[in-house]
Amino acid sequence: MSAADIDLLHRVTAFIYREAKLQDEHQYDDWEALWTDDGVYWIPANGDDIDPEKEMSIIFDNRSRIALRIRQFHTGKRHAQSPRSRLRRVVSNIEIAESSETGIRAFSNALIFESTVRADTVWSTRNEYFLRPEGETFRMARKNVFLTNNDRALFTLSFLV
Amino acid sequence: MSITTEPNKLDLSHLVQGNRVHGSVYTDEALFQLELERIWYRGWVYVGHESEVPNKNDFVMKSIGPQPVIMTRDNGGEIRLLQNRCPHRGNQVCLKEKGNTRAFTCPYHSWTFSNTGDLIGFAFPDGYRDNPDADKKRLGLGVLPRVESYQGFVFGSFAAEGISLAEHLGGAAETLDRLVQTSPDGKIELTAGYLKHRARTNWKFILENECDGYHPAFVHSSIFSVADSAIGTYYGDQSTALTRDYGGGHTEVDLRPEFRKADIPLRWFGTTAERLPAYVEAMNTAYGKEKARQIMIDGTPHVMIFPNLFIAEIQVFVIQPISVNETIQHATAIQFKGAPDLNRRMRQQTMGSVGPAGLLLADDTEMYERNQRGAESLTPAWLFLGRGEQRERRDENGYMVGHSTDEVPSRGIWRHYTQVMEAQS
Ligand code: FES
Ligand SMILES: [Fe+2]
């Protein structure tokens, strides 16, 4: 690994850790600010390779729907997050699959512990990021979240994953 | 299929009384087992849609309550409902969610069954030769004795005899007519796959919520306010929309009075004719301008077909009880054949609003789960369902109707529930 590669991996890792922390701590606006203006947030259902233009996904938000989701949290009447889930996630296996001047494709794994009145739930995901460089850091142009159990019936998933 | 040894005669009058139900109807394990026997494994239950098995030999995995059911279209084109249990030693003959096959081969000892459920052959058949009990005709898969469709919706019954599907649907059949006529070719498809949302609640809290017009103003105010949605007004104090009890446990929220008052095509879908020119054109061609306009003003229904098929304007939900306090809702976007512009919007809106992360359904589900926890508390022992009792009335067809926020649907559901639960087989 060249010094440049190590530097890039370091910066991507820092970005992904920061995103994880914002999600765990329900920092909705700071999390929303991580997105590019054309960002797409995708969580498929029934497998990882479905076509979201034809089949149901758990989330398939364009940028304006991401904003809508955040505004709904801010009403204080998003009952599924009132009270908020207590969250803590561990992110690892960060790898950069592709990189160029215009964008980076990176992967990570996450295990998320969610505590609610209903129960404690563990979620497992493989995350795929398309990042655009912005100074020393990045913005998300796309985030795909592949839940390990996305082919099964899932309890409510109302926090930011 | 009988799983209880209860006496056949059941008296529910100590649990269900007109405008109130006892909390234990949502929490009693023995009652749940009786519901399986008398509602889910006896009466008509919605299973799947014909469009999910479009070709000969297609199959798709479905369910009736906790029971897995394979819906197949056999080589002759007929729809069959099979159980996924090998008659040899109980293994599962089908492990895929969907596919196309003329035969299912059990992985354990390789018995092979046709997609009508008949046993085709044993592996190493010598071991069965001259054994009179190894009669292939008696060793097929479990087959649901009755399968009937209406407007493409396939229903099944575990009972060999009983009322016809038409009798079961009664006046609510008209809501399915209304649904399909909103499609230019008079057909809908359910081909976009399902979101499966698990909830720690009794299935009847979901059943009742589907046509509860009292909650949206409160449970969904967060999304109505930020999305600039007009839906909230249909469920407000001043709404002219109606709740309706069709009998048979089937209930509706009829929003047509509001849409007719506005008199604007596609208002029901929160859009305009200008935005969907291809769809409007296809509707005009199919029905003529005047009728097409009326259909596009009225929109699709919001109807709960007892016990498990909910049509929510642009979505279909299927309620699947798993246990007394666990239920799965399967949801998908309705698709109209030959209306790609509308279909795309229906998928987008469905993905936004329903399923585990849905802007609407996550909050509904939160409510069902809280209801369940509440019902587990001891007092007050009764839930009060009397809203609007003093102002309900019969419509021109003789069905009970009330204000859109009144509990006409819940009272209708419990009346029917009591009848089917108390009925002798
Ligand atoms: S259990 Fe199916 S062949 Fe033996
Ligand atoms: Fe609701």
Coordinates of C-alpha atoms and ligand atoms in Angstrom, one line a residue:
Chain A
M1 CA 0.0 0.0 0.0
S2 CA 1.4 3.4 -1.0
A3 CA 1.4 6.3 1.4
A4 CA -1.3 7.9 -0.7
D5 CA -3.4 4.7 -0.4
I6 CA -2.9 4.7 3.4
D7 CA -3.9 8.3 3.6
L8 CA -7.0 7.7 1.6
L9 CA -8.0 4.7 3.6
H10 CA -7.5 6.7 6.8
R11 CA -9.7 9.6 5.5
V12 CA -12.4 7.2 4.3
T13 CA -12.3 5.4 7.7
A14 CA -12.7 8.7 9.5
F15 CA -15.7 9.6 7.4
I16 CA -17.4 6.3 8.0
Y17 CA -16.7 6.4 11.8
R18 CA -18.1 9.9 11.9
E19 CA -21.3 8.9 10.0
A20 CA -21.7 6.0 12.4
K21 CA -21.5 8.2 15.4
L22 CA -23.9 10.8 14.0
Q23 CA -26.4 8.0 13.4
D24 CA -26.0 6.4 16.9
E25 CA -26.5 9.8 18.5
H26 CA -29.4 10.9 16.3
Q27 CA -27.6 13.9 15.0
Y28 CA -30.0 14.2 12.2
D29 CA -28.9 17.5 10.6
D30 CA -25.2 16.7 10.7
W31 CA -26.0 13.4 9.2
E32 CA -28.1 15.0 6.4
A33 CA -25.2 17.4 5.7
L34 CA -23.1 14.4 4.7
W35 CA -25.1 13.9 1.6
T36 CA -24.5 15.4 -1.9
D37 CA -27.4 17.2 -3.5
D38 CA -28.2 14.2 -5.6
G39 CA -27.7 11.6 -2.9
V40 CA -29.5 8.2 -3.0
Y41 CA -30.1 6.1 0.1
W42 CA -30.9 2.5 -0.7
I43 CA -31.8 -0.5 1.6
P44 CA -33.0 -3.4 -0.5
A45 CA -35.4 -6.1 0.6
N46 CA -35.5 -9.7 -0.4
G47 CA -31.9 -10.0 -1.4
D48 CA -29.0 -7.7 -2.3
D49 CA -29.3 -7.7 -6.1
I50 CA -32.9 -6.6 -6.7
D51 CA -33.8 -3.8 -9.1
P52 CA -35.1 -0.9 -6.9
E53 CA -36.7 0.6 -10.0
K54 CA -38.9 -2.4 -10.3
E55 CA -39.1 -4.1 -6.8
M56 CA -39.9 -3.0 -3.3
S57 CA -37.0 -1.8 -1.2
I58 CA -37.1 -1.0 2.6
I59 CA -35.7 2.4 1.7
F60 CA -35.1 3.9 -1.7
D61 CA -34.8 7.6 -1.0
N62 CA -33.7 10.3 -3.3
R63 CA -32.3 13.5 -1.8
S64 CA -35.6 15.1 -1.2
R65 CA -37.0 12.1 0.5
I66 CA -33.9 11.9 2.8
A67 CA -34.8 15.5 3.7
L68 CA -38.4 14.5 4.3
R69 CA -37.3 11.7 6.6
I70 CA -35.2 14.1 8.6
R71 CA -38.0 16.7 8.8
Q72 CA -40.3 14.0 10.1
F73 CA -37.9 13.2 13.0
H74 CA -37.8 16.9 13.8
T75 CA -41.6 17.1 14.3
G76 CA -41.1 15.2 17.5
K77 CA -44.1 13.0 16.5
R78 CA -42.2 10.3 14.7
H79 CA -43.7 7.8 17.2
A80 CA -41.5 5.0 16.2
Q81 CA -38.5 7.1 17.4
S82 CA -40.2 8.6 20.4
P83 CA -38.7 7.7 22.6
R84 CA -35.6 7.2 20.5
S85 CA -33.9 3.9 20.1
R86 CA -30.7 3.6 22.1
L87 CA -28.0 2.6 19.6
R88 CA -24.4 1.6 19.4
R89 CA -22.8 0.2 16.3
V90 CA -19.4 -1.3 15.6
V91 CA -18.1 -0.7 12.1
S92 CA -15.2 -2.6 10.6
N93 CA -13.8 -4.3 7.4
I94 CA -13.5 -1.0 5.7
E95 CA -12.1 -1.4 2.2
I96 CA -11.8 0.8 -0.8
A97 CA -12.9 -0.9 -3.9
E98 CA -12.3 1.9 -6.4
S99 CA -11.0 5.4 -6.3
S100 CA -10.5 8.2 -8.8
E101 CA -10.4 11.9 -8.7
T102 CA -14.2 12.1 -8.9
G103 CA -15.3 9.4 -6.6
I104 CA -14.6 6.5 -4.2
R105 CA -16.4 3.3 -3.8
A106 CA -15.9 1.8 -0.3
F107 CA -17.4 -1.0 1.8
S108 CA -17.8 -1.6 5.5
N109 CA -19.6 -4.0 7.8
A110 CA -21.6 -2.9 10.8
L111 CA -23.2 -4.6 13.8
I112 CA -25.8 -2.4 15.4
F113 CA -27.3 -3.0 18.8
E114 CA -30.7 -1.3 19.2
S115 CA -32.5 -1.1 22.5
T116 CA -36.2 -0.2 22.5
V117 CA -39.2 -0.9 24.7
R118 CA -40.1 -3.8 22.4
A119 CA -36.8 -5.6 22.7
D120 CA -33.1 -5.4 22.2
T121 CA -32.3 -6.1 18.5
V122 CA -29.1 -6.8 16.7
W123 CA -28.9 -5.7 13.1
S124 CA -26.1 -6.7 10.8
T125 CA -25.2 -4.9 7.6
R126 CA -22.8 -4.6 4.7
N127 CA -22.5 -1.0 3.6
E128 CA -21.5 0.3 0.2
Y129 CA -20.6 3.9 -0.1
F130 CA -20.1 6.1 -3.2
L131 CA -18.2 9.1 -1.8
R132 CA -17.3 12.4 -3.5
P133 CA -14.1 14.2 -2.3
E134 CA -14.6 17.5 -0.7
G135 CA -11.4 19.0 0.6
E136 CA -9.9 16.5 3.0
T137 CA -13.2 14.8 3.6
F138 CA -16.2 13.5 1.5
R139 CA -19.9 13.6 0.9
M140 CA -22.1 10.6 0.2
A141 CA -23.6 10.4 -3.2
R142 CA -25.0 7.0 -2.5
K143 CA -25.2 4.6 0.4
N144 CA -26.5 1.1 0.0
V145 CA -27.2 -0.9 3.1
F146 CA -27.4 -4.6 2.7
L147 CA -29.1 -6.1 5.8
T148 CA -28.0 -9.6 6.4
N149 CA -31.6 -10.7 7.1
N150 CA -33.3 -8.5 4.4
D151 CA -35.1 -11.6 3.0
R152 CA -37.0 -12.1 6.3
A153 CA -39.8 -10.2 8.1
L154 CA -38.1 -7.4 10.1
F155 CA -39.2 -5.4 13.1
T156 CA -39.6 -1.7 12.6
L157 CA -36.3 -0.1 11.5
S158 CA -36.9 3.6 12.1
F159 CA -33.5 4.8 13.2
L160 CA -30.8 5.9 10.7
V161 CA -29.0 2.7 9.5
Chain B
M1 CA -56.2 -29.7 11.4
S2 CA -58.1 -29.5 14.7
I3 CA -55.7 -28.5 17.4
T4 CA -58.0 -28.0 20.4
T5 CA -60.2 -30.2 22.4
E6 CA -62.5 -27.4 23.4
P7 CA -66.2 -28.2 23.2
N8 CA -67.5 -27.1 19.9
K9 CA -69.9 -24.6 21.4
L10 CA -68.2 -21.4 22.4
D11 CA -69.9 -18.5 24.1
L12 CA -67.9 -15.2 23.7
S13 CA -70.6 -13.0 25.3
H14 CA -68.3 -12.4 28.4
L15 CA -65.6 -11.1 26.1
V16 CA -67.3 -9.2 23.2
Q17 CA -70.3 -7.0 24.0
G18 CA -71.4 -4.6 21.2
N19 CA -69.3 -1.6 21.8
R20 CA -66.6 -3.1 24.1
V21 CA -64.2 -6.0 24.0
H22 CA -62.3 -7.5 26.9
G23 CA -58.5 -7.0 26.7
S24 CA -57.9 -10.7 26.9
V25 CA -59.2 -11.2 23.3
Y26 CA -55.8 -9.9 22.2
T27 CA -53.7 -11.9 24.7
D28 CA -55.3 -15.2 25.4
E29 CA -53.2 -18.1 24.0
A30 CA -56.1 -20.5 24.0
L31 CA -58.4 -18.1 22.2
F32 CA -55.7 -17.6 19.5
Q33 CA -55.6 -21.3 18.9
L34 CA -59.3 -21.3 18.5
E35 CA -59.1 -18.4 16.0
L36 CA -56.6 -20.5 13.9
E37 CA -59.1 -23.4 13.9
R38 CA -62.3 -21.4 13.3
I39 CA -61.2 -18.4 11.2
W40 CA -57.8 -19.2 9.6
Y41 CA -58.2 -23.0 9.0
R42 CA -61.9 -23.0 8.2
G43 CA -63.1 -19.9 6.4
W44 CA -61.9 -18.1 3.3
V45 CA -58.5 -16.5 3.6
Y46 CA -56.7 -14.5 1.0
V47 CA -53.5 -16.3 -0.2
G48 CA -52.0 -14.5 -3.2
H49 CA -52.7 -12.9 -6.6
E50 CA -52.9 -14.6 -10.0
S51 CA -50.3 -12.3 -11.4
E52 CA -47.7 -13.8 -9.0
V53 CA -47.9 -17.1 -10.9
P54 CA -48.5 -15.8 -14.5
N55 CA -47.1 -18.8 -16.4
K56 CA -47.9 -22.5 -16.3
N57 CA -45.8 -24.3 -13.6
D58 CA -45.0 -21.1 -11.7
F59 CA -45.0 -21.3 -8.0
V60 CA -44.7 -18.8 -5.1
M61 CA -44.4 -19.4 -1.3
K62 CA -47.4 -18.0 0.6
S63 CA -49.1 -18.6 3.9
I64 CA -52.4 -18.8 5.8
G65 CA -51.6 -17.6 9.3
P66 CA -48.6 -19.6 10.6
Q67 CA -49.1 -22.3 7.9
P68 CA -46.8 -22.1 4.8
V69 CA -48.7 -22.6 1.5
I70 CA -47.3 -23.1 -1.9
M71 CA -49.4 -21.4 -4.6
T72 CA -48.8 -23.1 -7.9
R73 CA -50.2 -22.8 -11.4
D74 CA -50.3 -26.3 -12.7
N75 CA -49.6 -27.5 -16.2
G76 CA -53.2 -27.0 -17.2
G77 CA -53.2 -23.4 -16.0
E78 CA -55.2 -24.0 -12.8
I79 CA -54.1 -22.5 -9.5
R80 CA -53.5 -24.9 -6.6
L81 CA -52.6 -24.4 -3.0
L82 CA -50.3 -27.0 -1.5
Q83 CA -48.7 -27.5 1.9
N84 CA -45.0 -27.7 2.2
R85 CA -44.8 -30.9 4.1
C86 CA -43.6 -34.2 2.7
P87 CA -46.0 -37.1 3.6
H88 CA -43.1 -39.4 4.1
R89 CA -41.4 -37.9 7.2
G90 CA -42.5 -34.3 7.1
N91 CA -39.5 -32.6 5.3
Q92 CA -40.1 -29.5 3.2
V93 CA -40.4 -30.2 -0.5
C94 CA -39.9 -26.5 -1.6
L95 CA -37.2 -24.3 -0.3
K96 CA -37.4 -21.4 -2.8
E97 CA -39.6 -18.3 -2.5
K98 CA -40.7 -18.6 -6.1
G99 CA -39.8 -20.3 -9.3
N100 CA -41.1 -22.5 -12.1
T101 CA -41.3 -26.3 -11.9
R102 CA -43.6 -29.1 -12.8
A103 CA -42.5 -31.2 -9.9
F104 CA -41.1 -30.8 -6.3
T105 CA -38.6 -33.4 -5.1
C106 CA -38.2 -33.8 -1.4
P107 CA -34.5 -33.4 -0.5
Y108 CA -34.6 -36.0 2.3
H109 CA -35.5 -39.3 0.4
S110 CA -36.3 -37.9 -3.0
W111 CA -40.0 -38.6 -3.3
T112 CA -41.3 -36.5 -6.2
F113 CA -44.6 -34.6 -6.4
S114 CA -46.3 -32.9 -9.2
N115 CA -47.3 -29.2 -8.8
T116 CA -50.9 -30.4 -8.2
G117 CA -49.6 -32.2 -5.1
D118 CA -49.8 -35.8 -6.5
L119 CA -47.0 -38.2 -5.6
I120 CA -45.3 -39.1 -8.9
G121 CA -42.7 -41.5 -7.6
F122 CA -40.7 -43.0 -4.8
A123 CA -36.9 -43.2 -4.9
F124 CA -35.7 -46.9 -4.9
P125 CA -39.3 -48.1 -5.4
D126 CA -38.6 -51.7 -4.7
G127 CA -38.9 -51.0 -1.0
Y128 CA -42.6 -50.2 -1.5
R129 CA -43.5 -52.9 -4.1
D130 CA -46.4 -55.0 -3.0
N131 CA -47.0 -52.9 0.2
P132 CA -50.7 -52.2 0.1
D133 CA -50.3 -49.1 2.3
A134 CA -47.7 -47.5 -0.1
D135 CA -50.6 -46.2 -2.3
K136 CA -49.4 -43.3 -4.3
K137 CA -52.9 -41.9 -4.4
R138 CA -53.0 -41.5 -0.7
L139 CA -49.5 -40.2 -0.2
G140 CA -49.7 -36.8 -2.0
L141 CA -49.0 -33.4 -0.5
G142 CA -51.6 -31.6 1.6
V143 CA -53.9 -29.8 -0.9
L144 CA -56.3 -27.1 0.1
P145 CA -59.7 -28.5 -0.9
R146 CA -61.1 -25.1 -2.0
V147 CA -59.5 -22.4 -4.1
E148 CA -61.4 -19.6 -5.7
S149 CA -60.4 -16.2 -7.2
Y150 CA -62.1 -12.9 -7.5
Q151 CA -60.7 -10.1 -9.8
G152 CA -57.4 -12.0 -9.7
F153 CA -57.3 -12.3 -5.8
V154 CA -56.9 -16.0 -4.9
F155 CA -58.5 -17.2 -1.7
G156 CA -58.2 -20.6 -0.1
S157 CA -60.0 -22.6 2.5
F158 CA -58.8 -25.6 4.6
A159 CA -62.5 -26.7 4.9
A160 CA -63.9 -29.0 2.2
E161 CA -67.3 -27.4 2.6
G162 CA -68.7 -24.0 3.4
I163 CA -70.0 -20.9 1.9
S164 CA -68.8 -19.8 -1.5
L165 CA -66.2 -17.1 -1.9
A166 CA -68.9 -14.9 -3.4
E167 CA -71.0 -15.4 -0.2
H168 CA -67.9 -14.6 1.9
L169 CA -67.1 -11.4 0.1
G170 CA -70.8 -10.3 -0.1
G171 CA -71.1 -6.5 -0.8
A172 CA -67.4 -6.0 -0.3
A173 CA -66.8 -7.6 -3.7
E174 CA -67.8 -4.3 -5.3
T175 CA -64.7 -2.7 -3.7
L176 CA -62.5 -5.1 -5.7
D177 CA -64.4 -4.2 -8.9
R178 CA -63.7 -0.6 -8.1
L179 CA -60.0 -1.3 -7.6
V180 CA -59.5 -3.1 -10.9
Q181 CA -61.5 -0.6 -13.0
T182 CA -59.1 2.1 -12.0
S183 CA -56.6 0.2 -14.2
P184 CA -57.0 0.9 -18.0
D185 CA -57.2 -2.8 -18.9
G186 CA -59.3 -3.7 -15.8
K187 CA -56.5 -5.7 -14.2
I188 CA -54.0 -5.2 -11.5
E189 CA -50.8 -7.0 -10.9
L190 CA -48.9 -7.6 -7.6
T191 CA -45.4 -8.1 -9.1
A192 CA -43.2 -5.7 -7.2
G193 CA -42.2 -8.0 -4.3
Y194 CA -43.2 -7.7 -0.7
L195 CA -42.0 -5.8 2.3
K196 CA -42.4 -8.0 5.3
H197 CA -42.9 -6.1 8.6
R198 CA -42.9 -8.0 11.9
A199 CA -44.8 -6.6 14.8
R200 CA -45.1 -7.8 18.4
T201 CA -48.8 -7.5 18.5
N202 CA -52.0 -9.5 18.1
W203 CA -53.3 -9.6 14.5
K204 CA -56.6 -8.1 15.5
F205 CA -55.1 -4.8 16.5
I206 CA -53.8 -4.6 12.9
L207 CA -57.1 -5.7 11.4
E208 CA -59.0 -3.0 13.3
N209 CA -56.4 -0.3 12.6
E210 CA -56.7 -0.7 8.8
C211 CA -60.1 1.1 8.7
D212 CA -59.6 3.1 11.9
G213 CA -60.1 6.6 10.6
Y214 CA -59.7 8.1 14.1
H215 CA -55.9 7.7 14.4
P216 CA -54.4 9.2 11.2
A217 CA -54.8 12.8 12.5
F218 CA -52.6 11.9 15.5
V219 CA -50.4 9.0 14.5
H220 CA -49.5 10.4 11.1
S221 CA -49.5 14.1 11.8
S222 CA -45.7 14.1 11.6
I223 CA -45.7 13.1 7.9
F224 CA -48.9 15.0 6.9
S225 CA -47.3 18.2 8.2
V226 CA -43.9 17.9 6.6
A227 CA -45.1 16.3 3.3
D228 CA -47.9 18.9 2.7
S229 CA -50.4 16.1 2.4
A230 CA -54.1 16.6 2.1
I231 CA -54.8 13.1 3.5
G232 CA -55.1 14.5 7.0
T233 CA -58.2 16.5 6.2
Y234 CA -60.1 13.3 5.0
Y235 CA -59.6 12.0 8.6
G236 CA -60.5 15.3 10.3
D237 CA -63.5 16.3 12.3
Q238 CA -65.1 18.1 9.3
S239 CA -64.5 15.3 6.8
T240 CA -67.4 14.0 4.7
A241 CA -65.7 10.6 4.2
L242 CA -67.4 7.6 5.6
T243 CA -66.6 4.4 7.5
R244 CA -68.6 1.4 6.4
D245 CA -69.4 -2.1 7.6
Y246 CA -70.2 -4.5 4.8
G247 CA -70.9 -7.4 7.1
G248 CA -68.8 -10.5 7.0
G249 CA -66.1 -8.6 8.9
H250 CA -65.3 -6.6 5.8
T251 CA -64.9 -2.8 6.5
E252 CA -64.1 0.3 4.5
V253 CA -63.1 3.9 4.8
D254 CA -64.9 5.5 1.8
L255 CA -63.2 8.7 0.8
R256 CA -65.3 9.2 -2.3
P257 CA -67.5 11.9 -0.8
E258 CA -64.3 14.0 -0.3
F259 CA -63.0 13.3 -3.8
R260 CA -66.3 14.0 -5.4
K261 CA -66.6 17.3 -3.5
A262 CA -63.2 18.3 -4.9
D263 CA -64.2 16.9 -8.3
I264 CA -60.7 16.7 -9.6
P265 CA -59.4 13.6 -11.3
L266 CA -56.5 11.9 -9.5
R267 CA -56.8 14.0 -6.4
W268 CA -57.2 10.6 -4.6
F269 CA -53.6 9.9 -5.6
G270 CA -52.3 13.3 -4.7
T271 CA -51.6 14.2 -8.3
T272 CA -53.2 15.7 -11.4
A273 CA -54.2 14.5 -14.9
E274 CA -51.4 16.7 -16.4
R275 CA -48.8 14.8 -14.6
L276 CA -50.0 11.4 -15.8
P277 CA -50.9 12.0 -19.5
A278 CA -50.3 8.4 -20.7
Y279 CA -52.5 7.0 -17.9
V280 CA -55.3 9.4 -18.5
E281 CA -55.2 8.8 -22.3
A282 CA -55.4 5.0 -21.7
M283 CA -58.3 5.4 -19.3
N284 CA -60.2 7.6 -21.8
T285 CA -59.7 5.1 -24.5
A286 CA -60.8 2.2 -22.2
Y287 CA -63.9 3.7 -20.7
G288 CA -64.8 6.8 -22.6
K289 CA -64.1 10.3 -21.3
E290 CA -67.0 10.7 -19.0
K291 CA -66.8 7.3 -17.2
A292 CA -63.0 7.6 -17.1
R293 CA -63.3 10.9 -15.4
Q294 CA -65.6 9.6 -12.7
I295 CA -63.3 6.6 -12.1
M296 CA -60.3 8.9 -11.8
I297 CA -62.2 11.1 -9.3
D298 CA -63.3 8.2 -7.1
G299 CA -60.0 6.4 -7.0
T300 CA -59.2 3.0 -5.5
P301 CA -60.8 1.7 -2.3
H302 CA -59.5 1.6 1.3
V303 CA -61.0 -1.7 2.3
M304 CA -60.2 -4.5 4.8
I305 CA -61.4 -7.9 3.6
F306 CA -61.7 -10.2 6.6
P307 CA -59.5 -11.6 7.9
N308 CA -56.3 -10.7 6.1
L309 CA -56.5 -8.7 2.8
F310 CA -56.2 -5.0 3.2
I311 CA -56.3 -2.7 0.1
A312 CA -55.0 0.8 1.0
E313 CA -55.6 2.8 -2.2
I314 CA -52.2 2.0 -3.8
Q315 CA -51.0 -0.9 -1.7
V316 CA -52.0 -4.4 -0.8
F317 CA -51.2 -5.6 2.7
V318 CA -51.6 -9.2 3.9
I319 CA -51.9 -9.9 7.6
Q320 CA -50.2 -13.0 8.8
P321 CA -50.7 -14.0 12.5
I322 CA -47.7 -15.9 13.8
S323 CA -48.6 -16.3 17.4
V324 CA -50.9 -14.6 19.9
N325 CA -48.6 -11.6 20.1
E326 CA -46.7 -11.7 16.9
T327 CA -47.9 -10.7 13.4
I328 CA -46.3 -10.1 10.0
Q329 CA -47.7 -7.6 7.5
H330 CA -46.7 -8.2 3.9
A331 CA -47.0 -5.1 1.8
T332 CA -46.6 -4.4 -1.9
A333 CA -47.4 -1.6 -4.4
I334 CA -50.4 -2.2 -6.7
Q335 CA -49.5 -2.1 -10.3
F336 CA -51.8 -1.5 -13.2
K337 CA -51.1 -3.3 -16.4
G338 CA -50.2 -0.9 -19.1
A339 CA -49.8 2.3 -17.0
P340 CA -46.0 2.6 -16.4
D341 CA -46.1 6.2 -15.4
L342 CA -48.6 5.5 -12.6
N343 CA -46.9 2.3 -11.6
R344 CA -43.6 4.0 -10.9
R345 CA -45.3 6.6 -8.6
M346 CA -47.2 3.8 -6.8
R347 CA -44.0 2.0 -6.1
Q348 CA -42.2 5.1 -5.0
Q349 CA -45.0 6.2 -2.7
T350 CA -45.3 2.6 -1.3
M351 CA -41.6 2.3 -0.5
G352 CA -41.7 5.7 1.2
S353 CA -44.7 5.0 3.4
V354 CA -44.9 1.3 4.3
G355 CA -42.6 -1.5 5.5
P356 CA -40.2 -1.5 8.5
A357 CA -38.8 2.0 7.7
G358 CA -42.0 3.4 6.2
L359 CA -42.9 7.0 7.0
L360 CA -46.4 5.9 7.9
L361 CA -46.3 2.2 8.8
A362 CA -43.4 2.4 11.3
D363 CA -45.7 4.6 13.4
D364 CA -48.8 2.5 12.9
T365 CA -46.7 -0.5 14.0
E366 CA -45.4 1.4 17.0
M367 CA -49.1 1.9 18.0
Y368 CA -50.0 -1.8 17.5
E369 CA -47.1 -2.8 19.7
R370 CA -48.1 -0.3 22.4
N371 CA -51.7 -1.5 22.2
Q372 CA -50.5 -5.1 22.8
R373 CA -48.4 -4.0 25.9
G374 CA -51.4 -2.1 27.2
A375 CA -53.8 -5.0 26.7
E376 CA -51.5 -7.1 28.9
S377 CA -52.2 -4.8 31.8
L378 CA -55.0 -5.9 34.0
T379 CA -57.2 -2.8 34.2
P380 CA -59.4 -1.3 33.0
A381 CA -60.3 -4.8 31.6
W382 CA -62.4 -3.5 28.7
L383 CA -61.6 -1.5 25.5
F384 CA -64.4 0.9 24.5
L385 CA -65.4 0.9 20.8
G386 CA -68.5 3.1 21.0
R387 CA -67.3 6.1 19.0
G388 CA -70.1 7.3 16.7
E389 CA -72.6 4.6 17.8
Q390 CA -75.2 7.3 18.3
R391 CA -74.8 8.7 14.8
E392 CA -74.3 5.6 12.7
R393 CA -76.9 5.0 10.0
R394 CA -77.7 2.7 7.0
D395 CA -76.6 3.8 3.6
E396 CA -78.7 3.3 0.4
N397 CA -77.5 -0.4 0.2
G398 CA -78.4 -1.1 3.8
Y399 CA -74.8 -1.1 5.1
M400 CA -74.0 0.6 8.3
V401 CA -72.0 3.8 7.8
G402 CA -70.6 6.5 10.1
H403 CA -68.2 9.4 10.1
S404 CA -64.7 8.7 8.8
T405 CA -63.4 8.8 12.4
D406 CA -66.1 6.6 13.9
E407 CA -65.7 3.0 15.0
V408 CA -68.3 1.5 12.7
P409 CA -65.5 -0.8 11.3
S410 CA -64.4 -2.2 14.7
R411 CA -67.9 -2.9 15.8
G412 CA -68.6 -4.7 12.5
I413 CA -65.4 -6.8 12.8
W414 CA -66.3 -7.9 16.3
R415 CA -69.9 -8.8 15.4
H416 CA -68.6 -11.0 12.6
Y417 CA -65.8 -12.4 14.7
T418 CA -68.3 -13.5 17.4
Q419 CA -70.4 -15.2 14.8
V420 CA -67.6 -17.2 13.2
M421 CA -66.0 -18.1 16.5
E422 CA -69.3 -19.3 18.0
A423 CA -70.4 -21.1 14.9
Q424 CA -70.6 -24.9 15.1
S425 CA -68.4 -26.4 12.3
Ligands
FES1 S1 -39.2 -36.9 4.1 FE1 -39.6 -36.5 2.1 S2 -38.9 -38.2 1.1 FE2 -38.5 -38.7 3.1
FE2 FE -52.2 4.4 10.1

